[in-house]
PDB file of C-alpha atoms in Angstrom:
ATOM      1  CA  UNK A 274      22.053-121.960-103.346  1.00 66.00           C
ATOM      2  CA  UNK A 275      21.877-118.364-102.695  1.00 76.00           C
ATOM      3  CA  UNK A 276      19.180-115.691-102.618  1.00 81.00           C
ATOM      4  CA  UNK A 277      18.607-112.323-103.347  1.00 86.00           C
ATOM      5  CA  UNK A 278      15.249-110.637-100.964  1.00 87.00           C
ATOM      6  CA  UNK A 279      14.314-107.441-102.285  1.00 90.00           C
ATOM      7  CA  UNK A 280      12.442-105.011 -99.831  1.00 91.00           C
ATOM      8  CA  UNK A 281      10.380-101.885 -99.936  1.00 90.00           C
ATOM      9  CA  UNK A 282       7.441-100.015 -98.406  1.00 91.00           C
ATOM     10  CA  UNK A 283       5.129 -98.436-100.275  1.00 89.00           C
ATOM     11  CA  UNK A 284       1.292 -97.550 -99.721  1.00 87.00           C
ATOM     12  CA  UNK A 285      -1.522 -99.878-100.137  1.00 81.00           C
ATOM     13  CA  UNK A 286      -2.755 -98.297-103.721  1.00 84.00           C
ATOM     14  CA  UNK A 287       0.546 -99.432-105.059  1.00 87.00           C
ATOM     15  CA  UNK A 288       0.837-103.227-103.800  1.00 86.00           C
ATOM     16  CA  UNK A 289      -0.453-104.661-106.629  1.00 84.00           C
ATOM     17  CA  UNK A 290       1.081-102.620-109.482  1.00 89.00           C
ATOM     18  CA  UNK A 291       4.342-103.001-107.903  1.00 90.00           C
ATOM     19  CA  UNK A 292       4.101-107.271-106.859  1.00 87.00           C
ATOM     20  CA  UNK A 293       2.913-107.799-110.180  1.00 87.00           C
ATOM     21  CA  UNK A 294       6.287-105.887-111.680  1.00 89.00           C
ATOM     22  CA  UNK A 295       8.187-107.892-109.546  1.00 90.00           C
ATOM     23  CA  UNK A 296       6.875-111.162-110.753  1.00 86.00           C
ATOM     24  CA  UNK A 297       7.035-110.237-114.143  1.00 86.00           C
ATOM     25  CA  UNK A 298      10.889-110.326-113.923  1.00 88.00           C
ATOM     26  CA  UNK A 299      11.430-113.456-111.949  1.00 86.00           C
ATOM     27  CA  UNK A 300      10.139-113.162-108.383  1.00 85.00           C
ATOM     28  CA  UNK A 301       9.390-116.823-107.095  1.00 83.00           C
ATOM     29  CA  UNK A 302       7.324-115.194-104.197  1.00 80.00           C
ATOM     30  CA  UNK A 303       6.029-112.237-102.598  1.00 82.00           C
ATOM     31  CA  UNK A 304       5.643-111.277 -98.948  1.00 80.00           C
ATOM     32  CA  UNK A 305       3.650-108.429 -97.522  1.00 80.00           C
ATOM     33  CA  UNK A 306       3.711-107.197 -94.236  1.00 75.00           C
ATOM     34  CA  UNK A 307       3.049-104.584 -91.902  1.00 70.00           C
ATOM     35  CA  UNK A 308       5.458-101.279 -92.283  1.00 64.00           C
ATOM     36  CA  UNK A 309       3.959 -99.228 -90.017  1.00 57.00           C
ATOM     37  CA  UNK A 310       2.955-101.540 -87.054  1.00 49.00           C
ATOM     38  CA  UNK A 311      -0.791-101.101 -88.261  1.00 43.00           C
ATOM     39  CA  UNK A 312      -4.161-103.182 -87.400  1.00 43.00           C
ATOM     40  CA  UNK A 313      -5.257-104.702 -90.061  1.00 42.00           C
ATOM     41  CA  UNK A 314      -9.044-103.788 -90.114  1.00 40.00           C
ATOM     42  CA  UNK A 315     -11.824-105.256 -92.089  1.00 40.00           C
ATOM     43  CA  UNK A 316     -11.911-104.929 -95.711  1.00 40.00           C
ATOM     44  CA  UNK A 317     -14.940-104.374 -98.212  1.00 38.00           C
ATOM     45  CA  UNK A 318     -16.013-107.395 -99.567  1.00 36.00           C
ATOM     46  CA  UNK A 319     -14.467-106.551-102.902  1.00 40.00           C
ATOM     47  CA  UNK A 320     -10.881-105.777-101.632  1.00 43.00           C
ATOM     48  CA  UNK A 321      -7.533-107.411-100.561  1.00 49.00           C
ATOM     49  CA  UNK A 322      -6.921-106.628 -97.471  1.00 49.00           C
ATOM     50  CA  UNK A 323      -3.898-104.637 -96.644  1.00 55.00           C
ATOM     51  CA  UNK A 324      -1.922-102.098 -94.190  1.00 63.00           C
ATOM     52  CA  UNK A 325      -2.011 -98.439 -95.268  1.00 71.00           C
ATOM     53  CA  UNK A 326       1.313 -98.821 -95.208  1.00 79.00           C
ATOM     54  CA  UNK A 327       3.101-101.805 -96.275  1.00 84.00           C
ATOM     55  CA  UNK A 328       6.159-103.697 -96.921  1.00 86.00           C
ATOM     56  CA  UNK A 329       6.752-106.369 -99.623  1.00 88.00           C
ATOM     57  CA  UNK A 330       9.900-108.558 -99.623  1.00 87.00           C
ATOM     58  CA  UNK A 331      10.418-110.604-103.400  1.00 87.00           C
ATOM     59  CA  UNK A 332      12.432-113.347-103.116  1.00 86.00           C
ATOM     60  CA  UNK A 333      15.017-113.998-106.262  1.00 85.00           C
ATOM     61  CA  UNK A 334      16.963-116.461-107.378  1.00 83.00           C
ATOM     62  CA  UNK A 335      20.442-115.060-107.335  1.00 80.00           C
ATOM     63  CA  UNK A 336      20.930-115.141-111.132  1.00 79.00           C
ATOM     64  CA  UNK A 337      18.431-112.057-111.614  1.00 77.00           C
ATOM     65  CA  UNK A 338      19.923-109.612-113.428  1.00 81.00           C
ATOM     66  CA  UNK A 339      19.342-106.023-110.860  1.00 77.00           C
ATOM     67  CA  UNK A 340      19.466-104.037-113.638  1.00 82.00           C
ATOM     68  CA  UNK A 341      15.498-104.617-114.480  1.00 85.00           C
ATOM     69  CA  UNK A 342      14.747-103.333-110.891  1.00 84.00           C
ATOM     70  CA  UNK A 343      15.716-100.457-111.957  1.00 81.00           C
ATOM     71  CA  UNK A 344      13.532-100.253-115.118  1.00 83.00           C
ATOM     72  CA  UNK A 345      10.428-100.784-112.655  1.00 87.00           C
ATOM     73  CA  UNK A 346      10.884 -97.324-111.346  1.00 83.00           C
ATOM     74  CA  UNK A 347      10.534 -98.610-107.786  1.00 89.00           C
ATOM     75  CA  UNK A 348      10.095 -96.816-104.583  1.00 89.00           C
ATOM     76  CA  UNK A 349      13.514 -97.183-101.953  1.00 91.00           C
ATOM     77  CA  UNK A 350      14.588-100.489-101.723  1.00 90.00           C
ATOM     78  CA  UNK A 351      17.091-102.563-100.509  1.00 90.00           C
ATOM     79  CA  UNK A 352      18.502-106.134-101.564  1.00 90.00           C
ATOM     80  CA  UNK A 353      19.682-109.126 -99.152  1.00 86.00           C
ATOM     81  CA  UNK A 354      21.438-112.015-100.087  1.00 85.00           C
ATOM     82  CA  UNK A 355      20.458-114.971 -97.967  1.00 76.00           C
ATOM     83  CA  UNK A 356      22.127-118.446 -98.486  1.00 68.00           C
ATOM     84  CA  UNK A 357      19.466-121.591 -97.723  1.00 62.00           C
ATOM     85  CA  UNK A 358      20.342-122.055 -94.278  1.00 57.00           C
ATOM     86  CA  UNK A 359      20.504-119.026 -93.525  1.00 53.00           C
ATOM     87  CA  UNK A 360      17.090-117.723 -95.014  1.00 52.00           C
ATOM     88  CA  UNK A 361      15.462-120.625 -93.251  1.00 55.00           C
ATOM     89  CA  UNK A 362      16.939-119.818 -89.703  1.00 59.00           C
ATOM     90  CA  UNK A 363      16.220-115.821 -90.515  1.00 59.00           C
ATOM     91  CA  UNK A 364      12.183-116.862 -91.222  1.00 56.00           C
ATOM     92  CA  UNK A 365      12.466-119.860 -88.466  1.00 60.00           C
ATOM     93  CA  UNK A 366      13.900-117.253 -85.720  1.00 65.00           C
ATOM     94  CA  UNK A 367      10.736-114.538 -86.238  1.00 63.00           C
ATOM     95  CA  UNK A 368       8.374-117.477 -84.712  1.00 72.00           C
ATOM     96  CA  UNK A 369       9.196-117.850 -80.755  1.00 80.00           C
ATOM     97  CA  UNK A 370       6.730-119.399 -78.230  1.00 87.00           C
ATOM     98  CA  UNK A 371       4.150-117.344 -77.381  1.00 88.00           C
ATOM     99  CA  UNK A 372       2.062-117.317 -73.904  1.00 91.00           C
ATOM    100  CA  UNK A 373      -1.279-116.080 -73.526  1.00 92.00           C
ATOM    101  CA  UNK A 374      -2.358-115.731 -69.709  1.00 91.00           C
ATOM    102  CA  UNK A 375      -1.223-117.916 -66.914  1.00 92.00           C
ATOM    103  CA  UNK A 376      -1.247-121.438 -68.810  1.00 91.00           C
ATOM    104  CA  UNK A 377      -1.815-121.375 -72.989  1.00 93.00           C
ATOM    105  CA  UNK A 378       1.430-121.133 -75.058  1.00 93.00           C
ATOM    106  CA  UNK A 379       1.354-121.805 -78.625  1.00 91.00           C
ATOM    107  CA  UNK A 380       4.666-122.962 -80.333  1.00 90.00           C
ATOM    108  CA  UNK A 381       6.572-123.676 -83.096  1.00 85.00           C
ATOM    109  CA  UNK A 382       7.653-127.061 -83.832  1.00 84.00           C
ATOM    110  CA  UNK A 383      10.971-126.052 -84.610  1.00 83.00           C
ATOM    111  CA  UNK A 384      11.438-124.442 -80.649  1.00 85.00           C
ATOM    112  CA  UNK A 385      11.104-126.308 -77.258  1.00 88.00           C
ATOM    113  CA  UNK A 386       7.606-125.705 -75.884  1.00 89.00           C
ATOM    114  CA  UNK A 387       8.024-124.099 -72.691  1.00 91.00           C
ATOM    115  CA  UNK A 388       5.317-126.263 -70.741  1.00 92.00           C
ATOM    116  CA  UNK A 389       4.403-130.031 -72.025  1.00 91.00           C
ATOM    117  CA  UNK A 390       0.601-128.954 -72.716  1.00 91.00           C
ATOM    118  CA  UNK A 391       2.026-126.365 -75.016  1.00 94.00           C
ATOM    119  CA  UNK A 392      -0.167-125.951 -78.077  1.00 93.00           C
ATOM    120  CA  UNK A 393       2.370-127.071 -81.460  1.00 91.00           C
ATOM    121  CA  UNK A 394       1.462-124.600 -84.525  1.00 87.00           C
ATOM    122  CA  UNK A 395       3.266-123.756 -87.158  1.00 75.00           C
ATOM    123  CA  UNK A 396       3.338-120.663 -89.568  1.00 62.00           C
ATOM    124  CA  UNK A 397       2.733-121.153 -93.280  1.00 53.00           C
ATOM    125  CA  UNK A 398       0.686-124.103 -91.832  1.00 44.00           C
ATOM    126  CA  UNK A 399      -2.292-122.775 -90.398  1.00 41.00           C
ATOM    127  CA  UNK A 400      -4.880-119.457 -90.856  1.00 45.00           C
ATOM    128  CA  UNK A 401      -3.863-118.071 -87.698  1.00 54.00           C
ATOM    129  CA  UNK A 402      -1.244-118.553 -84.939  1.00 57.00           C
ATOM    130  CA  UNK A 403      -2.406-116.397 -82.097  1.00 59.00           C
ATOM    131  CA  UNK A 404      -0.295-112.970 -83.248  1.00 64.00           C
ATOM    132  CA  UNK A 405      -3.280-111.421 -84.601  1.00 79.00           C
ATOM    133  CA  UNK A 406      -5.326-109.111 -81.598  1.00 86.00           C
ATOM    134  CA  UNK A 407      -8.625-111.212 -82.334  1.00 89.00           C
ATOM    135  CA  UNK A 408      -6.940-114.763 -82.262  1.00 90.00           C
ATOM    136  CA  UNK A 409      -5.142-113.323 -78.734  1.00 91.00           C
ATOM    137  CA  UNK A 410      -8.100-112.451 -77.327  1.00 94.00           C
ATOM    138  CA  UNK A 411     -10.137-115.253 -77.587  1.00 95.00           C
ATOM    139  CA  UNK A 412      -6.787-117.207 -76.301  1.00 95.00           C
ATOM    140  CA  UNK A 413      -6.747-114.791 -73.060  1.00 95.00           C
ATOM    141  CA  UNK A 414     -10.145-115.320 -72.554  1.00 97.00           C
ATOM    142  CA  UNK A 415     -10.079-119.502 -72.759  1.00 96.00           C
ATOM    143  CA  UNK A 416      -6.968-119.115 -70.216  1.00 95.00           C
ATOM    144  CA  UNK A 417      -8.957-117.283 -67.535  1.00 94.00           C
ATOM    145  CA  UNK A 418     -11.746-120.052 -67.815  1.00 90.00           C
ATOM    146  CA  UNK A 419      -8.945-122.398 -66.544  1.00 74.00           C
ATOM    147  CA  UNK A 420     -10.473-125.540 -66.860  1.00 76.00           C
ATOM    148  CA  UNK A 421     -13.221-127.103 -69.526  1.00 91.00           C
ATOM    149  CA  UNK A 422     -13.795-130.415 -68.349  1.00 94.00           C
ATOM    150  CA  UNK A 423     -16.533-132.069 -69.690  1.00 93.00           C
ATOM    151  CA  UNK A 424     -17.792-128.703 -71.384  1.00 97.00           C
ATOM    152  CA  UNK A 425     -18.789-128.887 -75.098  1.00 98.00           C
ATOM    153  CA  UNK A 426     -17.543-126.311 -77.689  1.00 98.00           C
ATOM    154  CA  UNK A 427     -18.421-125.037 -81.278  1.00 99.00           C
ATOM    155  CA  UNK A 428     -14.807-122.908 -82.537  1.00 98.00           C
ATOM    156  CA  UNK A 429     -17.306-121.103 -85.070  1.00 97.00           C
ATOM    157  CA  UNK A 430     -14.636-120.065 -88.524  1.00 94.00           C
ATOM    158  CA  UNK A 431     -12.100-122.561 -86.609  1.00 93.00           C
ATOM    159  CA  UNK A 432      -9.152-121.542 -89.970  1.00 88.00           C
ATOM    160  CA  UNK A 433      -6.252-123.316 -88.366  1.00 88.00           C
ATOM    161  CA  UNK A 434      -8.043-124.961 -85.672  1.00 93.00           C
ATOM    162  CA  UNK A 435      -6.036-123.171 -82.617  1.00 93.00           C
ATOM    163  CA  UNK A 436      -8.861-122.066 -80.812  1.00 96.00           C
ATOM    164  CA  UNK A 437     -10.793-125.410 -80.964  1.00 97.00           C
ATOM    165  CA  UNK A 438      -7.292-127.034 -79.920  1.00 96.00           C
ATOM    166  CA  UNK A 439      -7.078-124.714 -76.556  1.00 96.00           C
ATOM    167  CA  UNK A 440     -10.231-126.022 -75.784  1.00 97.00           C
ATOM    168  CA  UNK A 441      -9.207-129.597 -75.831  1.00 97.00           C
ATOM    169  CA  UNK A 442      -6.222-129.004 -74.534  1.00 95.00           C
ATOM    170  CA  UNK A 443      -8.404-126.906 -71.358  1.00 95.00           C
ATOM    171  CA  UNK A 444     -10.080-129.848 -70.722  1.00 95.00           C
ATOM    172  CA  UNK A 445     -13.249-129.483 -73.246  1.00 97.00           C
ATOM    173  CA  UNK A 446     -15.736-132.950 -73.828  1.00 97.00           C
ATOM    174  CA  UNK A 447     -16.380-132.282 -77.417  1.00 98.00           C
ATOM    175  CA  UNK A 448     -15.472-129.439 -79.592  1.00 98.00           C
ATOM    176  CA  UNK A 449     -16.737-128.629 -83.240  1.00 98.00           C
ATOM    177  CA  UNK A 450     -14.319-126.757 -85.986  1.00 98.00           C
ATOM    178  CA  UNK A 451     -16.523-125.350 -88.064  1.00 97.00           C
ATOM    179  CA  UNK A 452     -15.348-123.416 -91.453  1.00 94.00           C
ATOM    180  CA  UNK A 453     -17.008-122.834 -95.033  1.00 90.00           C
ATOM    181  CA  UNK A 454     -13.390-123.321 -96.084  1.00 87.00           C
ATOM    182  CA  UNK A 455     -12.417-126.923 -96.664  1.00 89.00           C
ATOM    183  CA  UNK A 456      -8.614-126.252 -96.494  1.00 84.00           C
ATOM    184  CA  UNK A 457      -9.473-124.461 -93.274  1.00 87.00           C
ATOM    185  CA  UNK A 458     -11.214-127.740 -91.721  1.00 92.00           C
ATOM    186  CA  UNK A 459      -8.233-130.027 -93.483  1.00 91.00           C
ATOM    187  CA  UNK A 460      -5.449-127.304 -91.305  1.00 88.00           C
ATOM    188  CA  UNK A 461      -7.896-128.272 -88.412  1.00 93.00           C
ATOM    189  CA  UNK A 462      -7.403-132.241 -88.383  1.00 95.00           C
ATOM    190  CA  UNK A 463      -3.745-132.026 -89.068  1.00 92.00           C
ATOM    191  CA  UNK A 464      -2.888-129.322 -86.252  1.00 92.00           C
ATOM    192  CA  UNK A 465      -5.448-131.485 -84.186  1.00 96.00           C
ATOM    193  CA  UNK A 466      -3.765-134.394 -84.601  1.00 96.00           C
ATOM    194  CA  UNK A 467      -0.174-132.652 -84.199  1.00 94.00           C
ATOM    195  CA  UNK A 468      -1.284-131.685 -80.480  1.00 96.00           C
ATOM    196  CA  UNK A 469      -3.131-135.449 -80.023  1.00 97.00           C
ATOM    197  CA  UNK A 470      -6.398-134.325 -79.560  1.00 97.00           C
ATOM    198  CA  UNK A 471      -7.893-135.120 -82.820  1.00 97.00           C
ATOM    199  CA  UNK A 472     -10.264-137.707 -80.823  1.00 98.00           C
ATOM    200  CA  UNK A 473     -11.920-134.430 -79.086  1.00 98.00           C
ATOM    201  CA  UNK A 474     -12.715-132.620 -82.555  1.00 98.00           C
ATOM    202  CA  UNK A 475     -14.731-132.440 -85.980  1.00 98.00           C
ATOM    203  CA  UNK A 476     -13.888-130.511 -88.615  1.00 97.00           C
ATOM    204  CA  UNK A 477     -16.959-129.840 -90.681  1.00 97.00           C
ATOM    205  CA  UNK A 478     -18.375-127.301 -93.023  1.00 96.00           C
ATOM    206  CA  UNK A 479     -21.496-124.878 -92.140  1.00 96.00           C
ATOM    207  CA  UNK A 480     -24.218-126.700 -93.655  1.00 95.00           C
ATOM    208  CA  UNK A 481     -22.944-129.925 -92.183  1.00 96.00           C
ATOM    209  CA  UNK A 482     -23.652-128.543 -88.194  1.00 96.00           C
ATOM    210  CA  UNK A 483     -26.285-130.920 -86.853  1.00 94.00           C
ATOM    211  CA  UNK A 484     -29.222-128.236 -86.000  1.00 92.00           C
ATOM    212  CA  UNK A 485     -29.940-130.099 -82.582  1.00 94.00           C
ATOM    213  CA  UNK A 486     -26.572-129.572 -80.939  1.00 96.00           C
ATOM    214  CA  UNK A 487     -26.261-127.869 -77.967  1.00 97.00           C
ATOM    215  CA  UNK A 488     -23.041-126.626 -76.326  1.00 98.00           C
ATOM    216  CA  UNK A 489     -21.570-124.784 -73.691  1.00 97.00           C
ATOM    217  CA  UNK A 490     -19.410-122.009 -75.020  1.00 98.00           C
ATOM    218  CA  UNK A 491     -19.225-121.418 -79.291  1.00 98.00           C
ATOM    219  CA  UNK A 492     -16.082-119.055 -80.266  1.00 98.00           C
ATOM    220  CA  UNK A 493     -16.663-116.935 -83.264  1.00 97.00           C
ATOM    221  CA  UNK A 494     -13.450-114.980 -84.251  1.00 94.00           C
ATOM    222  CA  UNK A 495     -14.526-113.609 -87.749  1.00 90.00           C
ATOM    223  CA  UNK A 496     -15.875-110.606 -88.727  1.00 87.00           C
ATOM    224  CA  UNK A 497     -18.871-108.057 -87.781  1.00 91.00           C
ATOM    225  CA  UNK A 498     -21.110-108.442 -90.923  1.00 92.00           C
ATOM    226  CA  UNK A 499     -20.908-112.309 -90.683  1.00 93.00           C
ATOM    227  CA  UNK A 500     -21.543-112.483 -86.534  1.00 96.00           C
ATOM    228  CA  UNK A 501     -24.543-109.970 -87.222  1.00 95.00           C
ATOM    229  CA  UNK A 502     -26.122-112.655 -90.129  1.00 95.00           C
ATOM    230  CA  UNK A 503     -25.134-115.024 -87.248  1.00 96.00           C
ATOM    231  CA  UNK A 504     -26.844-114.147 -84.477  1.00 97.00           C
ATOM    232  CA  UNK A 505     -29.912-116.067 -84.649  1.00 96.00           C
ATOM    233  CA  UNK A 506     -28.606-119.048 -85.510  1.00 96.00           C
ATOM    234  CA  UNK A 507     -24.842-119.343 -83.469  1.00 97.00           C
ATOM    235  CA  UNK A 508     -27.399-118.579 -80.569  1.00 97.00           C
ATOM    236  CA  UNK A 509     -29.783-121.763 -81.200  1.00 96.00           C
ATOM    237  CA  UNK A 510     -26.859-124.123 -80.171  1.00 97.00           C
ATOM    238  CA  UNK A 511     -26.195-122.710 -77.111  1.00 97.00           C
ATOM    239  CA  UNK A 512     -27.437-124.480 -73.858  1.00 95.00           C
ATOM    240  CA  UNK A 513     -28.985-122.607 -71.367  1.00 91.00           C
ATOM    241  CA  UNK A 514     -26.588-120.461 -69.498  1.00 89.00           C
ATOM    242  CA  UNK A 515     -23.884-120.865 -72.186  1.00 96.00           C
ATOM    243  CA  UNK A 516     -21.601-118.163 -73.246  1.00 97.00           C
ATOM    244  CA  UNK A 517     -20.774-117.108 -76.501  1.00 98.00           C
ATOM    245  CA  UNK A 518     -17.449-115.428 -76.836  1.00 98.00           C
ATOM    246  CA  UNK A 519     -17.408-112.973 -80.198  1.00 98.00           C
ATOM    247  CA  UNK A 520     -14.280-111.494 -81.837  1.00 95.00           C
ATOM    248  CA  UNK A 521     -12.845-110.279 -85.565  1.00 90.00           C
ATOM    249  CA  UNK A 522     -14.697-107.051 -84.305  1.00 92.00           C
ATOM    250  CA  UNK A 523     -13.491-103.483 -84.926  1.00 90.00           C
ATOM    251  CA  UNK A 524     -13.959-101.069 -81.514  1.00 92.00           C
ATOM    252  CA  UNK A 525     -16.547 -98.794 -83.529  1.00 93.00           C
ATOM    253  CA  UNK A 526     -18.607-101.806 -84.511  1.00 94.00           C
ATOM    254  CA  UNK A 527     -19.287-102.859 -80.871  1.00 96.00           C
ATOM    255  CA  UNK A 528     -22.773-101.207 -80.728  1.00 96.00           C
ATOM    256  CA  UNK A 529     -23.925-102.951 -83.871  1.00 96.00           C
ATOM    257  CA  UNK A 530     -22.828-106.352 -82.508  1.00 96.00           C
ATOM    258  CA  UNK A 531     -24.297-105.954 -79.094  1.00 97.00           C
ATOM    259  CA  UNK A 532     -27.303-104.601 -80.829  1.00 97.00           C
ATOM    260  CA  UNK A 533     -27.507-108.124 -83.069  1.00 97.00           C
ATOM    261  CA  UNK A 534     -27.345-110.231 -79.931  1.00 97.00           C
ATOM    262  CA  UNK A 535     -28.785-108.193 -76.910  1.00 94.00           C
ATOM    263  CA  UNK A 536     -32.302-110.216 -77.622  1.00 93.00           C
ATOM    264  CA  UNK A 537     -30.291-113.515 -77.259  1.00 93.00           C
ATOM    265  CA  UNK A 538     -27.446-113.123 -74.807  1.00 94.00           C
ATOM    266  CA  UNK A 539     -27.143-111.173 -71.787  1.00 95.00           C
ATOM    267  CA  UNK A 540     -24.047-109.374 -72.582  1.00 96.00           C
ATOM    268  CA  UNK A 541     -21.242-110.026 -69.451  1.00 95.00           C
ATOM    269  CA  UNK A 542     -18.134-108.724 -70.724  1.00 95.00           C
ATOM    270  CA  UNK A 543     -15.892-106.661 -73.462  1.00 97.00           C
ATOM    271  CA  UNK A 544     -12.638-106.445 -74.006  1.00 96.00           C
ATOM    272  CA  UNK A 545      -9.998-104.420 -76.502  1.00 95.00           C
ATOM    273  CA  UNK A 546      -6.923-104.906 -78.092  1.00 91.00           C
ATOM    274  CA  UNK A 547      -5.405-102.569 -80.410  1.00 85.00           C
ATOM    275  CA  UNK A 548      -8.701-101.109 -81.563  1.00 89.00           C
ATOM    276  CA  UNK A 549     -10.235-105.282 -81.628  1.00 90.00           C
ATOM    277  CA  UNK A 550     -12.822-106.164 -79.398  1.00 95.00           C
ATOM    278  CA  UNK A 551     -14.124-109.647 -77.900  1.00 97.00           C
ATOM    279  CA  UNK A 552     -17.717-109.406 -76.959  1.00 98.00           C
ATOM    280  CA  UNK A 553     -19.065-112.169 -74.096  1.00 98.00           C
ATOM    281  CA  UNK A 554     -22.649-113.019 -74.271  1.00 97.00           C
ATOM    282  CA  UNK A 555     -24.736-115.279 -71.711  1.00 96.00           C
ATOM    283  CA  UNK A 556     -27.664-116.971 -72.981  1.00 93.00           C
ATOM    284  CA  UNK A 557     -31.124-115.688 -71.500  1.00 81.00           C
ATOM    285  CA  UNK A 558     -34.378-117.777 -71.342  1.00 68.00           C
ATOM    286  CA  UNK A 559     -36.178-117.213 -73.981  1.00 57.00           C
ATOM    287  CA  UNK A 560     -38.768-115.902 -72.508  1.00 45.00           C
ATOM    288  CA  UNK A 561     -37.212-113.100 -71.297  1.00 44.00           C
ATOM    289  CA  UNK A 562     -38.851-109.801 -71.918  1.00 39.00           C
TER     290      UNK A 562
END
């Protein structure tokens, strides 16, 4: 079977408006993505986020008539025609192996993993894969710690589970996936299970996080206004002298977060990446004035 791919860039205000025109006439799906090599930074609550600038690719079946694309008074575009194979191999060959420090890779199934204790994700499978500036610096960091053995871990907003996975994969005792978003924690236990590790982790929800556990490092890559509610209570399961390793965070919003945690953690360490930052906080006694 063949397929036509329609593509365009147009900004942000228009995404919408112009996905929902291309449904109307027979789009089976829509794509956006990045035109303009853009982060993506935090949206309002009430929003969809979305690049400034951004592309959208509509995928037809090849009996659409073209002439109603040009009733939709569209901005530029061009068409593609893809055959199956071929728009399988074009989507398959935009997901290579991808290494983060000395010793965590995280690949496709599809591709040979480039070291045996490669981490196996794959796209359209999982919230996150590592290409995202938060996810890859939270991977960084768990590479420089080289080995977890025996450690215990909370991956705090775990989506596909690939940060809770490099932990068990580093070595860690015990780690805890932890998302209010049950498809989130169901990604979790398959990907787990994908990389045989599912033994070393529990997917659970929120409310479900036993109040009296304890660990030695919790990873929180989501977003400022939810690690500032957080602070208090991430920083009750940490032991003493654990770390907590913060991310999802815009540069500008690194005061704010330090503020929210300075009266919990000693804070060791910061890091950016393409205006993202990953906080590192020690835990102090608390009786430290």
């Amino acid at each position: 079977m063949t397929w036509l791919q329609v593509i365009l860039d147009t900004e942000s205000t228009k995404v919408d408006e112009i996905s929902d025109a291309l449904m109307a006439i027979g789009s089976i799906s829509i794509t956006w993505l990045d035109a303009k090599d853009q982060p993506l930074y935090e949206p309002s609550l009430d929003t969809t986020p979305l690049w400034k600038h951004t592309r959208i690719i509509a995928l037809f079946e090849d009996e659409i008539d073209i002439a109603q694309l040009q009733l939709l008074n569209l901005p530029a575009y061009q068409i593609q025609t893809l055959e199956d194979k071929e728009w399988v191999r074009v989507w398959m060959e935009d997901f290579q192996p991808m290494q983060f420090g000395e010793q965590v890779w995280i690949c496709p199934s599809w591709q040979n993993p480039p070291i045996p204790e490669a981490i196996i994700l794959d796209p359209g499978l999982a919230f996150g894969t590592g290409t995202h500036s938060t996810t890859a610096l939270c991977l960084k960091w768990l590479d420089k710690q080289k080995n977890l053995a025996n450690k215990t871990v909370i991956d705090y907003g775990c989506g596909s589970g690939i940060l809770a996975i490099t932990a068990a994969k580093l070595g860690a005792k015990h780690v805890w996936a932890v998302d209010n978003d049950p498809q989130a924690l169901e990604a979790t236990e398959n990907n787990s299970k994908n990389n045989q590790v599912e033994k070393l982790i529990t997917p659970i929800l929120p409310d479900q996080l036993p109040t009296n556990i304890k660990v030695d490092y919790i990873l929180a890559n989501i977003l400022a206004i939810p690690l500032i509610n957080l602070a208090y209570s991430l920083t009750q399961h940490l032991n003493s002298k654990a770390k907590i390793i913060l991310s999802g965070i815009l540069q500008e919003q690194t005061t704010s977060i330090i503020t929210a945690y300075q009266s919990h953690c000693e804070i060791e360490e910061t890091k950016e990446q393409d205006g993202w930052m990953l906080i590192v906080g020690k835990k102090v006694n608390q009786f430290k004035l």
